[in-house]
C-alpha positions as protocol buffer text, in pm:
chain_id: "A"
residue {
  index: 1
  type: ALA
  ca { x: 2947 y: 1400 z: -1422 }
}
residue {
  index: 2
  type: ILE
  ca { x: 2990 y: 1276 z: -1100 }
}
residue {
  index: 3
  type: ASP
  ca { x: 3226 y: 1482 z: -1042 }
}
residue {
  index: 4
  type: LEU
  ca { x: 3104 y: 1819 z: -1139 }
}
residue {
  index: 5
  type: VAL
  ca { x: 2819 y: 1692 z: -905 }
}
residue {
  index: 6
  type: LEU
  ca { x: 3115 y: 1686 z: -635 }
}
residue {
  index: 7
  type: GLN
  ca { x: 3217 y: 1990 z: -697 }
}
residue {
  index: 8
  type: GLN
  ca { x: 2878 y: 2221 z: -678 }
}
residue {
  index: 9
  type: LEU
  ca { x: 2805 y: 2054 z: -376 }
}
residue {
  index: 10
  type: LEU
  ca { x: 3191 y: 2132 z: -199 }
}
residue {
  index: 11
  type: VAL
  ca { x: 3133 y: 2535 z: -361 }
}
residue {
  index: 12
  type: GLY
  ca { x: 2738 y: 2543 z: -224 }
}
residue {
  index: 13
  type: ASN
  ca { x: 2921 y: 2425 z: 84 }
}
residue {
  index: 14
  type: THR
  ca { x: 2622 y: 2174 z: 70 }
}
residue {
  index: 15
  type: THR
  ca { x: 2527 y: 1944 z: 347 }
}
residue {
  index: 16
  type: VAL
  ca { x: 2309 y: 1705 z: 178 }
}
residue {
  index: 17
  type: SER
  ca { x: 2044 y: 1553 z: 435 }
}
residue {
  index: 18
  type: SER
  ca { x: 1763 y: 1394 z: 150 }
}
residue {
  index: 19
  type: ILE
  ca { x: 1775 y: 1302 z: -200 }
}
residue {
  index: 20
  type: THR
  ca { x: 1830 y: 1484 z: -468 }
}
residue {
  index: 21
  type: ILE
  ca { x: 1865 y: 1528 z: -877 }
}
residue {
  index: 22
  type: SER
  ca { x: 2054 y: 1762 z: -1087 }
}
residue {
  index: 23
  type: ASN
  ca { x: 2090 y: 1669 z: -1477 }
}
residue {
  index: 24
  type: VAL
  ca { x: 2428 y: 1776 z: -1599 }
}
residue {
  index: 25
  type: SER
  ca { x: 2599 y: 1814 z: -1979 }
}
residue {
  index: 26
  type: TYR
  ca { x: 2902 y: 1632 z: -2004 }
}
residue {
  index: 27
  type: ALA
  ca { x: 3054 y: 1468 z: -2318 }
}
residue {
  index: 28
  type: GLY
  ca { x: 2774 y: 1576 z: -2551 }
}
residue {
  index: 29
  type: GLN
  ca { x: 2507 y: 1438 z: -2319 }
}
residue {
  index: 30
  type: GLU
  ca { x: 2257 y: 1532 z: -2025 }
}
residue {
  index: 31
  type: VAL
  ca { x: 2330 y: 1300 z: -1745 }
}
residue {
  index: 32
  type: ARG
  ca { x: 2081 y: 1284 z: -1448 }
}
residue {
  index: 33
  type: VAL
  ca { x: 2301 y: 1247 z: -1163 }
}
residue {
  index: 34
  type: GLU
  ca { x: 2149 y: 1101 z: -828 }
}
residue {
  index: 35
  type: VAL
  ca { x: 2293 y: 1220 z: -499 }
}
residue {
  index: 36
  type: ALA
  ca { x: 2192 y: 1048 z: -217 }
}
residue {
  index: 37
  type: PRO
  ca { x: 2348 y: 1056 z: 206 }
}
residue {
  index: 38
  type: LEU
  ca { x: 2475 y: 739 z: 299 }
}
residue {
  index: 39
  type: ASN
  ca { x: 2269 y: 726 z: 604 }
}
residue {
  index: 40
  type: GLY
  ca { x: 1993 y: 599 z: 384 }
}
residue {
  index: 41
  type: LEU
  ca { x: 2089 y: 263 z: 436 }
}
residue {
  index: 42
  type: ILE
  ca { x: 2135 y: 88 z: 784 }
}
residue {
  index: 43
  type: SER
  ca { x: 2482 y: 32 z: 900 }
}
residue {
  index: 44
  type: LEU
  ca { x: 2619 y: -295 z: 974 }
}
residue {
  index: 45
  type: ASN
  ca { x: 2903 y: -62 z: 1219 }
}
residue {
  index: 46
  type: ASP
  ca { x: 2633 y: 144 z: 1460 }
}
residue {
  index: 47
  type: ALA
  ca { x: 2298 y: -12 z: 1414 }
}
residue {
  index: 48
  type: PRO
  ca { x: 2173 y: -188 z: 1719 }
}
residue {
  index: 49
  type: GLU
  ca { x: 2062 y: -494 z: 1774 }
}
residue {
  index: 50
  type: PRO
  ca { x: 1694 y: -471 z: 1736 }
}
residue {
  index: 51
  type: LEU
  ca { x: 1735 y: -253 z: 1417 }
}
residue {
  index: 52
  type: MET
  ca { x: 1943 y: -576 z: 1285 }
}
residue {
  index: 53
  type: ALA
  ca { x: 1702 y: -773 z: 1351 }
}
residue {
  index: 54
  type: ALA
  ca { x: 1358 y: -587 z: 1190 }
}
residue {
  index: 55
  type: LEU
  ca { x: 1599 y: -617 z: 891 }
}
residue {
  index: 56
  type: LEU
  ca { x: 1653 y: -938 z: 915 }
}
residue {
  index: 57
  type: GLN
  ca { x: 1302 y: -1003 z: 984 }
}
residue {
  index: 58
  type: VAL
  ca { x: 1158 y: -791 z: 681 }
}
residue {
  index: 59
  type: ALA
  ca { x: 1346 y: -784 z: 446 }
}
residue {
  index: 60
  type: GLY
  ca { x: 1557 y: -1132 z: 528 }
}
residue {
  index: 61
  type: GLY
  ca { x: 1224 y: -1315 z: 559 }
}
residue {
  index: 62
  type: LEU
  ca { x: 1311 y: -1493 z: 911 }
}
residue {
  index: 63
  type: SER
  ca { x: 1105 y: -1544 z: 1174 }
}
residue {
  index: 64
  type: GLN
  ca { x: 1091 y: -1267 z: 1483 }
}
residue {
  index: 65
  type: GLY
  ca { x: 1286 y: -1570 z: 1723 }
}
residue {
  index: 66
  type: GLU
  ca { x: 1553 y: -1651 z: 1380 }
}
residue {
  index: 67
  type: ALA
  ca { x: 1570 y: -1269 z: 1372 }
}
residue {
  index: 68
  type: GLN
  ca { x: 1616 y: -1174 z: 1715 }
}
residue {
  index: 69
  type: ALA
  ca { x: 1895 y: -1434 z: 1745 }
}
residue {
  index: 70
  type: LEU
  ca { x: 2089 y: -1381 z: 1386 }
}
residue {
  index: 71
  type: ALA
  ca { x: 2046 y: -1020 z: 1520 }
}
residue {
  index: 72
  type: HIS
  ca { x: 2213 y: -1067 z: 1827 }
}
residue {
  index: 73
  type: ALA
  ca { x: 2496 y: -1337 z: 1677 }
}
residue {
  index: 74
  type: ALA
  ca { x: 2611 y: -1059 z: 1384 }
}
residue {
  index: 75
  type: VAL
  ca { x: 2598 y: -753 z: 1639 }
}
residue {
  index: 76
  type: GLU
  ca { x: 2847 y: -1014 z: 1899 }
}
residue {
  index: 77
  type: TRP
  ca { x: 3086 y: -1117 z: 1620 }
}
residue {
  index: 78
  type: ARG
  ca { x: 3091 y: -740 z: 1503 }
}
residue {
  index: 79
  type: ASP
  ca { x: 3202 y: -565 z: 1855 }
}
residue {
  index: 80
  type: GLY
  ca { x: 3350 y: -913 z: 1978 }
}
residue {
  index: 81
  type: ILE
  ca { x: 3776 y: -871 z: 1976 }
}
residue {
  index: 82
  type: PRO
  ca { x: 3945 y: -1189 z: 1739 }
}
residue {
  index: 83
  type: ALA
  ca { x: 4139 y: -1398 z: 1954 }
}
residue {
  index: 84
  type: ALA
  ca { x: 4424 y: -1354 z: 1718 }
}
residue {
  index: 85
  type: ALA
  ca { x: 4485 y: -975 z: 1819 }
}
residue {
  index: 86
  type: GLY
  ca { x: 4453 y: -1023 z: 2181 }
}
residue {
  index: 87
  type: GLY
  ca { x: 4585 y: -756 z: 2441 }
}
residue {
  index: 88
  type: ALA
  ca { x: 4404 y: -467 z: 2597 }
}
residue {
  index: 89
  type: GLY
  ca { x: 4433 y: -170 z: 2309 }
}
residue {
  index: 90
  type: SER
  ca { x: 4238 y: -422 z: 2015 }
}
residue {
  index: 91
  type: GLN
  ca { x: 3965 y: -286 z: 1887 }
}
residue {
  index: 92
  type: PRO
  ca { x: 3635 y: -494 z: 1815 }
}
residue {
  index: 93
  type: ARG
  ca { x: 3626 y: -705 z: 1479 }
}
residue {
  index: 94
  type: MET
  ca { x: 3421 y: -438 z: 1255 }
}
residue {
  index: 95
  type: PHE
  ca { x: 3212 y: -487 z: 908 }
}
residue {
  index: 96
  type: GLU
  ca { x: 3478 y: -382 z: 652 }
}
residue {
  index: 97
  type: THR
  ca { x: 3232 y: -505 z: 382 }
}
residue {
  index: 98
  type: ALA
  ca { x: 2851 y: -637 z: 300 }
}
residue {
  index: 99
  type: GLN
  ca { x: 3022 y: -996 z: 231 }
}
residue {
  index: 100
  type: ASP
  ca { x: 3149 y: -976 z: 613 }
}
residue {
  index: 101
  type: LEU
  ca { x: 2783 y: -1103 z: 708 }
}
residue {
  index: 102
  type: LEU
  ca { x: 2879 y: -1450 z: 582 }
}
residue {
  index: 103
  type: LEU
  ca { x: 3139 y: -1467 z: 812 }
}
residue {
  index: 104
  type: VAL
  ca { x: 2864 y: -1497 z: 1092 }
}
residue {
  index: 105
  type: PRO
  ca { x: 2752 y: -1827 z: 1212 }
}
residue {
  index: 106
  type: GLY
  ca { x: 2410 y: -1885 z: 1088 }
}
residue {
  index: 107
  type: PHE
  ca { x: 2413 y: -1601 z: 747 }
}
residue {
  index: 108
  type: THR
  ca { x: 2339 y: -1829 z: 420 }
}
residue {
  index: 109
  type: TYR
  ca { x: 2439 y: -1621 z: 74 }
}
residue {
  index: 110
  type: LEU
  ca { x: 2087 y: -1597 z: -7 }
}
residue {
  index: 111
  type: LEU
  ca { x: 2018 y: -1386 z: 297 }
}
residue {
  index: 112
  type: TYR
  ca { x: 2317 y: -1192 z: 225 }
}
residue {
  index: 113
  type: GLU
  ca { x: 2189 y: -1187 z: -120 }
}
residue {
  index: 114
  type: ARG
  ca { x: 1868 y: -969 z: 30 }
}
residue {
  index: 115
  type: LEU
  ca { x: 1997 y: -756 z: 280 }
}
residue {
  index: 116
  type: ALA
  ca { x: 2358 y: -631 z: 80 }
}
residue {
  index: 117
  type: PRO
  ca { x: 2157 y: -368 z: -111 }
}
residue {
  index: 118
  type: LEU
  ca { x: 1995 y: -195 z: 234 }
}
residue {
  index: 119
  type: VAL
  ca { x: 2337 y: -196 z: 473 }
}
residue {
  index: 120
  type: SER
  ca { x: 2620 y: -34 z: 442 }
}
residue {
  index: 121
  type: ALA
  ca { x: 3004 y: -95 z: 559 }
}
residue {
  index: 122
  type: ASP
  ca { x: 3170 y: 241 z: 588 }
}
residue {
  index: 123
  type: LEU
  ca { x: 2966 y: 427 z: 804 }
}
residue {
  index: 124
  type: ARG
  ca { x: 3090 y: 523 z: 1088 }
}
residue {
  index: 125
  type: GLY
  ca { x: 2865 y: 638 z: 1430 }
}
residue {
  index: 126
  type: ALA
  ca { x: 2505 y: 619 z: 1256 }
}
residue {
  index: 127
  type: SER
  ca { x: 2354 y: 426 z: 1451 }
}
residue {
  index: 128
  type: ARG
  ca { x: 2015 y: 535 z: 1326 }
}
residue {
  index: 129
  type: VAL
  ca { x: 1865 y: 547 z: 945 }
}
residue {
  index: 130
  type: ASN
  ca { x: 1801 y: 898 z: 735 }
}
residue {
  index: 131
  type: PRO
  ca { x: 1407 y: 822 z: 605 }
}
residue {
  index: 132
  type: LEU
  ca { x: 1450 y: 1102 z: 311 }
}
residue {
  index: 133
  type: ALA
  ca { x: 1765 y: 878 z: 182 }
}
residue {
  index: 134
  type: ALA
  ca { x: 1664 y: 587 z: 218 }
}
residue {
  index: 135
  type: PRO
  ca { x: 1574 y: 325 z: -29 }
}
residue {
  index: 136
  type: PRO
  ca { x: 1229 y: 178 z: -36 }
}
residue {
  index: 137
  type: GLY
  ca { x: 1351 y: -159 z: 97 }
}
residue {
  index: 138
  type: VAL
  ca { x: 1491 y: -21 z: 419 }
}
residue {
  index: 139
  type: LEU
  ca { x: 1157 y: 173 z: 460 }
}
residue {
  index: 140
  type: ARG
  ca { x: 1018 y: -86 z: 429 }
}
residue {
  index: 141
  type: VAL
  ca { x: 1167 y: -217 z: 792 }
}
residue {
  index: 142
  type: LEU
  ca { x: 1111 y: 162 z: 918 }
}
residue {
  index: 143
  type: ALA
  ca { x: 777 y: 69 z: 859 }
}
residue {
  index: 144
  type: GLY
  ca { x: 745 y: -311 z: 996 }
}
residue {
  index: 145
  type: GLY
  ca { x: 705 y: -443 z: 690 }
}
residue {
  index: 146
  type: ASN
  ca { x: 362 y: -217 z: 609 }
}
residue {
  index: 147
  type: THR
  ca { x: 412 y: -199 z: 205 }
}
residue {
  index: 148
  type: GLY
  ca { x: 147 y: 46 z: 184 }
}
residue {
  index: 149
  type: ARG
  ca { x: 303 y: 289 z: 473 }
}
residue {
  index: 150
  type: VAL
  ca { x: 607 y: 286 z: 238 }
}
residue {
  index: 151
  type: ASP
  ca { x: 423 y: 300 z: -64 }
}
residue {
  index: 152
  type: GLN
  ca { x: 276 y: 660 z: 74 }
}
residue {
  index: 153
  type: PHE
  ca { x: 537 y: 792 z: 230 }
}
residue {
  index: 154
  type: LEU
  ca { x: 746 y: 738 z: -96 }
}
residue {
  index: 155
  type: SER
  ca { x: 435 y: 924 z: -302 }
}
residue {
  index: 156
  type: GLN
  ca { x: 517 y: 1237 z: -4 }
}
residue {
  index: 157
  type: ARG
  ca { x: 904 y: 1237 z: -31 }
}
residue {
  index: 158
  type: GLY
  ca { x: 906 y: 1186 z: -434 }
}
residue {
  index: 159
  type: GLY
  ca { x: 643 y: 1468 z: -469 }
}
residue {
  index: 160
  type: GLY
  ca { x: 879 y: 1712 z: -304 }
}
residue {
  index: 161
  type: SER
  ca { x: 664 y: 1745 z: 40 }
}
residue {
  index: 162
  type: ALA
  ca { x: 834 y: 1976 z: 273 }
}
residue {
  index: 163
  type: ALA
  ca { x: 695 y: 1763 z: 586 }
}
residue {
  index: 164
  type: PRO
  ca { x: 630 y: 1461 z: 459 }
}
residue {
  index: 165
  type: ASP
  ca { x: 442 y: 1213 z: 693 }
}
residue {
  index: 166
  type: PHE
  ca { x: 670 y: 984 z: 894 }
}
residue {
  index: 167
  type: SER
  ca { x: 412 y: 831 z: 1140 }
}
residue {
  index: 168
  type: GLY
  ca { x: 428 y: 455 z: 1112 }
}
residue {
  index: 169
  type: LEU
  ca { x: 812 y: 427 z: 1074 }
}
residue {
  index: 170
  type: ALA
  ca { x: 1017 y: 365 z: 1330 }
}
residue {
  index: 171
  type: PRO
  ca { x: 1104 y: 687 z: 1562 }
}
residue {
  index: 172
  type: ALA
  ca { x: 1383 y: 467 z: 1780 }
}
residue {
  index: 173
  type: PHE
  ca { x: 1522 y: 390 z: 1440 }
}
residue {
  index: 174
  type: MET
  ca { x: 1498 y: 724 z: 1257 }
}
residue {
  index: 175
  type: ASP
  ca { x: 1746 y: 1052 z: 1226 }
}
residue {
  index: 176
  type: LEU
  ca { x: 1698 y: 1318 z: 980 }
}
residue {
  index: 177
  type: SER
  ca { x: 2086 y: 1421 z: 993 }
}
residue {
  index: 178
  type: GLY
  ca { x: 2248 y: 1433 z: 649 }
}
residue {
  index: 179
  type: SER
  ca { x: 2593 y: 1299 z: 568 }
}
residue {
  index: 180
  type: ASN
  ca { x: 2932 y: 1366 z: 460 }
}
residue {
  index: 181
  type: MET
  ca { x: 2894 y: 1031 z: 296 }
}
residue {
  index: 182
  type: LEU
  ca { x: 2739 y: 1024 z: -46 }
}
residue {
  index: 183
  type: ARG
  ca { x: 2601 y: 715 z: -252 }
}
residue {
  index: 184
  type: LEU
  ca { x: 2629 y: 914 z: -640 }
}
residue {
  index: 185
  type: ARG
  ca { x: 2437 y: 751 z: -919 }
}
residue {
  index: 186
  type: ALA
  ca { x: 2460 y: 844 z: -1318 }
}
residue {
  index: 187
  type: PHE
  ca { x: 2197 y: 734 z: -1564 }
}
residue {
  index: 188
  type: VAL
  ca { x: 2402 y: 719 z: -1868 }
}
residue {
  index: 189
  type: GLY
  ca { x: 2164 y: 624 z: -2163 }
}
residue {
  index: 190
  type: SER
  ca { x: 2420 y: 332 z: -2363 }
}
residue {
  index: 191
  type: GLY
  ca { x: 2204 y: 286 z: -2731 }
}
residue {
  index: 192
  type: ALA
  ca { x: 1924 y: -36 z: -2750 }
}
residue {
  index: 193
  type: ASP
  ca { x: 1693 y: 129 z: -2464 }
}
residue {
  index: 194
  type: LYS
  ca { x: 1942 y: 29 z: -2226 }
}
residue {
  index: 195
  type: THR
  ca { x: 2154 y: 312 z: -1951 }
}
residue {
  index: 196
  type: THR
  ca { x: 2403 y: 252 z: -1729 }
}
residue {
  index: 197
  type: ILE
  ca { x: 2435 y: 298 z: -1436 }
}
residue {
  index: 198
  type: LEU
  ca { x: 2742 y: 414 z: -1275 }
}
residue {
  index: 199
  type: THR
  ca { x: 2764 y: 466 z: -887 }
}
residue {
  index: 200
  type: ARG
  ca { x: 3015 y: 585 z: -665 }
}
residue {
  index: 201
  type: ASP
  ca { x: 3003 y: 579 z: -292 }
}
residue {
  index: 202
  type: VAL
  ca { x: 3222 y: 890 z: -164 }
}
residue {
  index: 203
  type: THR
  ca { x: 3321 y: 1083 z: 174 }
}
residue {
  index: 204
  type: LEU
  ca { x: 3387 y: 1418 z: 146 }
}
residue {
  index: 205
  type: ASP
  ca { x: 3648 y: 1549 z: 413 }
}
residue {
  index: 206
  type: GLN
  ca { x: 3954 y: 1294 z: 384 }
}
residue {
  index: 207
  type: GLY
  ca { x: 4049 y: 1331 z: 5 }
}
residue {
  index: 208
  type: HIS
  ca { x: 4274 y: 1582 z: -6 }
}
residue {
  index: 209
  type: ALA
  ca { x: 4599 y: 1373 z: 63 }
}
residue {
  index: 210
  type: TYR
  ca { x: 4481 y: 1226 z: -291 }
}
residue {
  index: 211
  type: GLY
  ca { x: 4452 y: 1600 z: -450 }
}
residue {
  index: 212
  type: VAL
  ca { x: 4055 y: 1594 z: -479 }
}
residue {
  index: 213
  type: PRO
  ca { x: 3865 y: 1698 z: -166 }
}
residue {
  index: 214
  type: TRP
  ca { x: 3684 y: 1345 z: -127 }
}
residue {
  index: 215
  type: ARG
  ca { x: 3767 y: 1014 z: -179 }
}
residue {
  index: 216
  type: ASP
  ca { x: 3580 y: 710 z: -363 }
}
residue {
  index: 217
  type: LEU
  ca { x: 3484 y: 462 z: -80 }
}
residue {
  index: 218
  type: ARG
  ca { x: 3311 y: 212 z: -414 }
}
residue {
  index: 219
  type: ARG
  ca { x: 3248 y: 254 z: -725 }
}
residue {
  index: 220
  type: TRP
  ca { x: 3042 y: 11 z: -969 }
}
residue {
  index: 221
  type: ARG
  ca { x: 2841 y: -35 z: -1277 }
}
residue {
  index: 222
  type: GLN
  ca { x: 2521 y: -195 z: -1422 }
}
residue {
  index: 223
  type: THR
  ca { x: 2289 y: -193 z: -1721 }
}
residue {
  index: 224
  type: ALA
  ca { x: 1951 y: -139 z: -1692 }
}
residue {
  index: 225
  type: GLU
  ca { x: 1638 y: -109 z: -1917 }
}
residue {
  index: 226
  type: ALA
  ca { x: 1609 y: 245 z: -2011 }
}
residue {
  index: 227
  type: GLU
  ca { x: 1303 y: 437 z: -1874 }
}
residue {
  index: 228
  type: GLY
  ca { x: 997 y: 554 z: -2125 }
}
């Protein structure tokens, strides 16, 4: 079902800049597929230090001082040159997965668990966040922890408002651009009031060598209680 939606996007030459929902007939059943630009998440490899600090304070539950100190340590680790690399042509270390946060001095596993759903190590060149694609946890970061403002924005966004009210969200951290990197989630009924959620992160412009015009970055599945 996800492949069918990807094909439709490519045929229509569609740039995705907000969350969209498609219903696809596959294997005799209707499958709901959600498509979201990956830049609705916070890029571990591009986020500036103030955004990292806001993430750590709001989502991580740290004090302002603790968040600023750990954000500085994370950016310093990310942008540093590994000692083993050396040489003038060496590249910054960068994060390869969200789990690499645990390599930063001061990060705990509990903190990693809180941040992992809100970040991506695959994004490149995305120093800001697209609020039209952001999950509630990321919107809370943009809103400085103001849950009421987030609920209001989500209501407008979910209602199809052509111009949601962005006031209360930090403009310095926002960018409404689309992305060629997407997160697609297929919701498949699996009986016994359960829904299987199949998730794939893909990039649309680097897959031709693999026989299809996209490349899988990550994929996983989970089971949840069926809605309704």
